[in-house]
Tab-separated table of C-alpha atoms in Angstrom:
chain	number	residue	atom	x	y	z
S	1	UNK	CA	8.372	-5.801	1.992
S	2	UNK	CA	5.324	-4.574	3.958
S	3	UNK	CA	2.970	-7.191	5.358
S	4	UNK	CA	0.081	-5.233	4.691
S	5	UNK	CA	-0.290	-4.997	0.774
S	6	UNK	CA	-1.338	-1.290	-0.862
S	7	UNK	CA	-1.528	-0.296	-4.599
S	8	UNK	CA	2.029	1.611	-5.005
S	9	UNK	CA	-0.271	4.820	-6.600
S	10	UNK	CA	-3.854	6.209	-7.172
S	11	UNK	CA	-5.055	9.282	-9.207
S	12	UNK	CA	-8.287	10.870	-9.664
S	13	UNK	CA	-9.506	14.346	-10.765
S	14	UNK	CA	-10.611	16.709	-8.863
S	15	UNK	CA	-14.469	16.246	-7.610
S	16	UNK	CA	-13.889	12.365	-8.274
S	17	UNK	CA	-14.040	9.217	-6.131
S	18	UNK	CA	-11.093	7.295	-5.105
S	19	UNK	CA	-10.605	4.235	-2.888
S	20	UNK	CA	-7.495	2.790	-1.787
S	21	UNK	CA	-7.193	-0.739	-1.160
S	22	UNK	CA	-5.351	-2.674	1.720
S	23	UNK	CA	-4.831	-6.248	1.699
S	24	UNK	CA	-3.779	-8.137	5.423
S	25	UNK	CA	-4.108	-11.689	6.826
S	26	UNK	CA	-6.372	-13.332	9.936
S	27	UNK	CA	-3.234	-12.343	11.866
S	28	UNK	CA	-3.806	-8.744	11.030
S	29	UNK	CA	-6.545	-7.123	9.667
S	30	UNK	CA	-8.895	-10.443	10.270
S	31	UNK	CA	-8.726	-9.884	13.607
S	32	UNK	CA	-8.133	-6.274	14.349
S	33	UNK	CA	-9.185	-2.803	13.600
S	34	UNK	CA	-8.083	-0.817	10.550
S	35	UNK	CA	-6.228	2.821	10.814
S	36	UNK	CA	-5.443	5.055	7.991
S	37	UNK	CA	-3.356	7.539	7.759
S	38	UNK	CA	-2.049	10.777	5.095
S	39	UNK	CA	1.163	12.166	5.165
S	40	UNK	CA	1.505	15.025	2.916
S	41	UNK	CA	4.808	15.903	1.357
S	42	UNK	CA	7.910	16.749	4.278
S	43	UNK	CA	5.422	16.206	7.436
S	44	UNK	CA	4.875	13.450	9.765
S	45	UNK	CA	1.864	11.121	9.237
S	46	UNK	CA	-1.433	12.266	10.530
S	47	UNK	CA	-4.212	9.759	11.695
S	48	UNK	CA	-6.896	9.909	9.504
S	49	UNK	CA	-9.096	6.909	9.966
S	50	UNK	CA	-9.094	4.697	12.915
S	51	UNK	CA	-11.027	1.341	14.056
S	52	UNK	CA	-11.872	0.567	10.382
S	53	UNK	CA	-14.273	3.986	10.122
S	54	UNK	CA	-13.874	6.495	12.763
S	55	UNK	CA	-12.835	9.786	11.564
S	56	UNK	CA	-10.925	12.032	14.322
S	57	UNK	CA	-11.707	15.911	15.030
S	58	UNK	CA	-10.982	17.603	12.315
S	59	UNK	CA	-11.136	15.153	9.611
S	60	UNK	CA	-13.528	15.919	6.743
S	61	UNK	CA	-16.068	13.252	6.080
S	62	UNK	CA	-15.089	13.369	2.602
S	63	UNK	CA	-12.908	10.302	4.254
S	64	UNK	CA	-14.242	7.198	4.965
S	65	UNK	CA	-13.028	3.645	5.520
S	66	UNK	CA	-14.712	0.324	5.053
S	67	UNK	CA	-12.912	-3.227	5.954
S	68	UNK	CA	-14.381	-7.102	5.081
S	69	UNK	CA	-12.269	-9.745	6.135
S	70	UNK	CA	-9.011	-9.616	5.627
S	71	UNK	CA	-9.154	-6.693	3.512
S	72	UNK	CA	-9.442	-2.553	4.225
S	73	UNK	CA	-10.690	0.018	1.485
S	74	UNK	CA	-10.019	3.920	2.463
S	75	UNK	CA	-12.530	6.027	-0.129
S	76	UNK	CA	-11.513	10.246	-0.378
S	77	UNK	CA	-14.869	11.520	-2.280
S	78	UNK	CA	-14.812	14.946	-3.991
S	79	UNK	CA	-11.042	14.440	-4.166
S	80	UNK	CA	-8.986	17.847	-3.477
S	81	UNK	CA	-5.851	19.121	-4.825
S	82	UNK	CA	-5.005	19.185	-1.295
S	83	UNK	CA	-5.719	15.721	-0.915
S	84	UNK	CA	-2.302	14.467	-2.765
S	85	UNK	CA	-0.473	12.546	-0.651
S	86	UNK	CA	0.682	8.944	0.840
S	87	UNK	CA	-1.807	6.425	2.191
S	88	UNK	CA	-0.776	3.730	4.376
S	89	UNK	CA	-3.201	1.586	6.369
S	90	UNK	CA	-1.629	-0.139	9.371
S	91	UNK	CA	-3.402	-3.003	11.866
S	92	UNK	CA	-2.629	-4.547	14.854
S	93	UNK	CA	-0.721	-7.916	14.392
S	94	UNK	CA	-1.402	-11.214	16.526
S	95	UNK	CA	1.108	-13.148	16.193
S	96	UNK	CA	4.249	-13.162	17.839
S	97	UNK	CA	3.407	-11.326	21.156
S	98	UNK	CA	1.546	-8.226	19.301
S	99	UNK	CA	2.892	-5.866	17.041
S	100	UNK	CA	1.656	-3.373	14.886
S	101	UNK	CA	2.150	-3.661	10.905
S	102	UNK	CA	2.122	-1.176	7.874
S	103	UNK	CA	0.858	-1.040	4.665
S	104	UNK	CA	3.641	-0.067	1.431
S	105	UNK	CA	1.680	3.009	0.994
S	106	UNK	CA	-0.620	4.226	-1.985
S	107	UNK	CA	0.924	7.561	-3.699
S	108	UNK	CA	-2.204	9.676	-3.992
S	109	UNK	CA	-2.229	11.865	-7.424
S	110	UNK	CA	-4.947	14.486	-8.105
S	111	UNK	CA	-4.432	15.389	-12.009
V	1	UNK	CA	-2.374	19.283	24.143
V	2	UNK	CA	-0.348	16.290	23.565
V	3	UNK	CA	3.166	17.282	21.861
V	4	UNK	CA	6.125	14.523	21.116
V	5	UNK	CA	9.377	15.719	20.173
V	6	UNK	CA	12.051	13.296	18.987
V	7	UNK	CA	16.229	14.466	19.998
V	8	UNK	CA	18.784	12.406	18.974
V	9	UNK	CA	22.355	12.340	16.526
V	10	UNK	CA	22.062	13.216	12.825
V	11	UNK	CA	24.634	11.309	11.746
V	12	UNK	CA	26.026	7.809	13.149
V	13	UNK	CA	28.499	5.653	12.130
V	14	UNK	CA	28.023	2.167	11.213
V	15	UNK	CA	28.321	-0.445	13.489
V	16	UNK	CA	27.547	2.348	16.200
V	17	UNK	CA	24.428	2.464	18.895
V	18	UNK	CA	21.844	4.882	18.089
V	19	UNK	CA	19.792	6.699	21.220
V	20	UNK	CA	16.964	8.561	20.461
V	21	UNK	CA	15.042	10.321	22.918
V	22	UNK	CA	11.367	11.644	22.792
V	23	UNK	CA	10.239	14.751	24.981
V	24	UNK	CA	6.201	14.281	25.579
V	25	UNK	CA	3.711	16.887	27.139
V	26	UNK	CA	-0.171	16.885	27.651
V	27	UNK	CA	-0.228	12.709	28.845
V	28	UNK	CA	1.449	10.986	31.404
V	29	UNK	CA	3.097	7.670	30.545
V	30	UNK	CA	1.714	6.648	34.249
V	31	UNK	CA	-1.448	6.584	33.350
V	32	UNK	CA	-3.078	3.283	33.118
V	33	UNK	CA	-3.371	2.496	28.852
V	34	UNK	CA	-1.204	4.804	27.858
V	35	UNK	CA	1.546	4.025	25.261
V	36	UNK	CA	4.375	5.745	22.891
V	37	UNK	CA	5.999	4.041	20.318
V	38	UNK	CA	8.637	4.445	17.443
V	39	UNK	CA	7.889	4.465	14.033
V	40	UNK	CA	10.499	4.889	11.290
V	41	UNK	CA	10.840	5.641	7.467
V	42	UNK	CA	13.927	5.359	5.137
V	43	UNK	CA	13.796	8.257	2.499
V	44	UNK	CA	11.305	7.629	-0.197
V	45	UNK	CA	9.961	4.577	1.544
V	46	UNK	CA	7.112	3.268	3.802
V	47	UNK	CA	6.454	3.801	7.425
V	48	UNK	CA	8.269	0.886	9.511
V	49	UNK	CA	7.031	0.232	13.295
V	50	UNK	CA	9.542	-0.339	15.573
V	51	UNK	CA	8.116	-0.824	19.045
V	52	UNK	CA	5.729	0.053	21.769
V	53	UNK	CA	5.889	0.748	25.707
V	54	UNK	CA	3.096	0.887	27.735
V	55	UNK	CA	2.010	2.729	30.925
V	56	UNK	CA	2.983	-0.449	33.248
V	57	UNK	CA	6.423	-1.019	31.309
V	58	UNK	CA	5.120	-3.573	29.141
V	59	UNK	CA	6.487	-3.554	25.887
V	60	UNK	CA	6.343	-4.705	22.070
V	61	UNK	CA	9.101	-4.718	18.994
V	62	UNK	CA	9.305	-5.607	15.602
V	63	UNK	CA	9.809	-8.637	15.075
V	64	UNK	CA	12.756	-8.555	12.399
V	65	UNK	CA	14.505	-5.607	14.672
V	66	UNK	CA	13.650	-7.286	18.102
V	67	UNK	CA	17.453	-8.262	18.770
V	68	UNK	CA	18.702	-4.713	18.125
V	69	UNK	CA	15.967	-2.132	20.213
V	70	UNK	CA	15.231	-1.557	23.474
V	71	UNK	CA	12.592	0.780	24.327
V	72	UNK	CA	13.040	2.251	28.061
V	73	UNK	CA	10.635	5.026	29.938
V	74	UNK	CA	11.150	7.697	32.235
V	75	UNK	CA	8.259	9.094	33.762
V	76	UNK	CA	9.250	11.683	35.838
V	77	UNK	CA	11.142	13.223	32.187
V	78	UNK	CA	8.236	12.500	30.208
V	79	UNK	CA	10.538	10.697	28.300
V	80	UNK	CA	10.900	7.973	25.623
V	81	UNK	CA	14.048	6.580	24.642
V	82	UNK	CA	14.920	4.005	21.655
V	83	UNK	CA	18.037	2.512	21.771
V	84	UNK	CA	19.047	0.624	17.995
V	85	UNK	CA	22.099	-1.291	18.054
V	86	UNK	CA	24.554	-2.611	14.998
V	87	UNK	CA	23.722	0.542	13.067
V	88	UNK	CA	24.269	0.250	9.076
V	89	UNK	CA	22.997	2.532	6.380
V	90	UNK	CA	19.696	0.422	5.998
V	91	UNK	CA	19.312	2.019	8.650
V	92	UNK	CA	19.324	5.334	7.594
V	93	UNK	CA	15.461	7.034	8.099
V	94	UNK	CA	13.371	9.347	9.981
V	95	UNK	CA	12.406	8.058	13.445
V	96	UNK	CA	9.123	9.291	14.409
V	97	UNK	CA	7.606	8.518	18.327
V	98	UNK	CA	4.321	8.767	18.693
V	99	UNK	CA	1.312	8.467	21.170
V	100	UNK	CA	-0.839	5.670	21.229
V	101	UNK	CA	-4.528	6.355	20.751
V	102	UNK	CA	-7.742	4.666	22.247
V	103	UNK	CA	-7.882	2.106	19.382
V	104	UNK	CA	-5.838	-0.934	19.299
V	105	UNK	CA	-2.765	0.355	17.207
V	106	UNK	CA	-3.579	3.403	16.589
V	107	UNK	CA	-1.476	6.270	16.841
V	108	UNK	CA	-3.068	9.078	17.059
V	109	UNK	CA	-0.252	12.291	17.611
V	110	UNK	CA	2.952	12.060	16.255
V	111	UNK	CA	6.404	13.820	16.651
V	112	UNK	CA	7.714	15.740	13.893
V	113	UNK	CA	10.450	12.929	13.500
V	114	UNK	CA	13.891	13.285	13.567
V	115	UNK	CA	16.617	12.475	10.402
V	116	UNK	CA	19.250	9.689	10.932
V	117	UNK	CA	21.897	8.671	8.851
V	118	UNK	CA	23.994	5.938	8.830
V	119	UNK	CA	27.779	7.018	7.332
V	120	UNK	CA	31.325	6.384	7.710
């Protein structure tokens, strides 16, 4: 069981919105920056949002990421069939000398 | 260019130690804030960290795994290595290294990860 909690999938249509939702503690999220990142089918995960709302080189701004509190929203806006893949959001943990925790992952669907 | 390249056995037995070594180029693991870590993922699951070592040796583990990794540098190899103990087919994953970005937790370029399974 992941300590940071995602929605298992998501779906949208092509040209639509979608956000993804990440739920963490004070421990976690509270207290520490947000990173996102997309791992498309048979590939290793790529960073794709880091410190709540920085988008690397190369990432479209059709990304974005938001966080209040204890909780992390990632937002893909005119979604792209190339945009199906996993989501996980992962923070920095406090507690017990620092370590770094991952969401469950959100299932990205374009229909 | 930073590349990471994880090497290690396909197939373990249970009960057995598991080393897994990752190759870097383009950073230097001397150089003050830089880290790599280990990152793993059982088929069809979520990502699971696993730890962290830092330029100046410090390091970080899971908590739940703490008792069976070790994490151990060698900078003149550019080198990474995990070591898992007690293996069992929970176990069983891709192990990924990765370099440690700028931003706390972050990791920012990532190995192509290597398959490990667990089997008598």
């Amino acid at each position: 069981q992941s300590v940071l909690t995602q929605p298992p999938s998501a779906s949208g249509t092509p040209g639509q919105r979608v956000t993804i939702s990440c739920s963490g503690s004070s421990s976690n999220i509270g207290s520490n920056t947000v990173n996102w990142y997309q791992q498309l089918p048979g590939t290793a995960p790529k960073l794709l949002i880091y410190s709540d709302n920085q988008r690397p080189s190369g990432v479209p701004d059709r990304f974005s990421g938001s966080k209040s509190g204890t909780s992390a929203s990632l937002a893909i806006s005119g979604l792209q069939s190339e945009d199906e893949a996993d989501y996980y959001c992962a923070a920095w943990d406090d507690s017990l000398n620092g370590f770094v925790v991952f969401g469950g992952g959100t299932k990205l669907t374009v229909l | 260019q930073i590349t990471l390249k994880e090497s290690g056995p396909t197939l373990v037995k249970p009960t057995q130690t598991l080393t897994l070594t990752c190759a870097f180029s383009g950073f230097s693991l001397s150089s003050s804030g830089v880290a790599v870590g280990w990152i793993r993922q059982p088929p069809g699951k979520a990502l699971e960290w696993l730890a962290l070592i830092y330029w100046d040796d410090d390091k970080r583990y899971s908590p739940s795994l703490r008792s069976r990794l070790t994490i151990t540098k060698d900078t003149s190899k550019n080198q990474v290595v995990l070591t898992v103990t007690n293996m069992d087919s929970v176990d069983t994953a891709t192990y990924y290294c990765a370099h440690r970005g700028a931003a706390v937790g972050t990791m920012d370029y990532w190995g192509q990860g290597t398959l490990v399974t667990v089997s008598s």
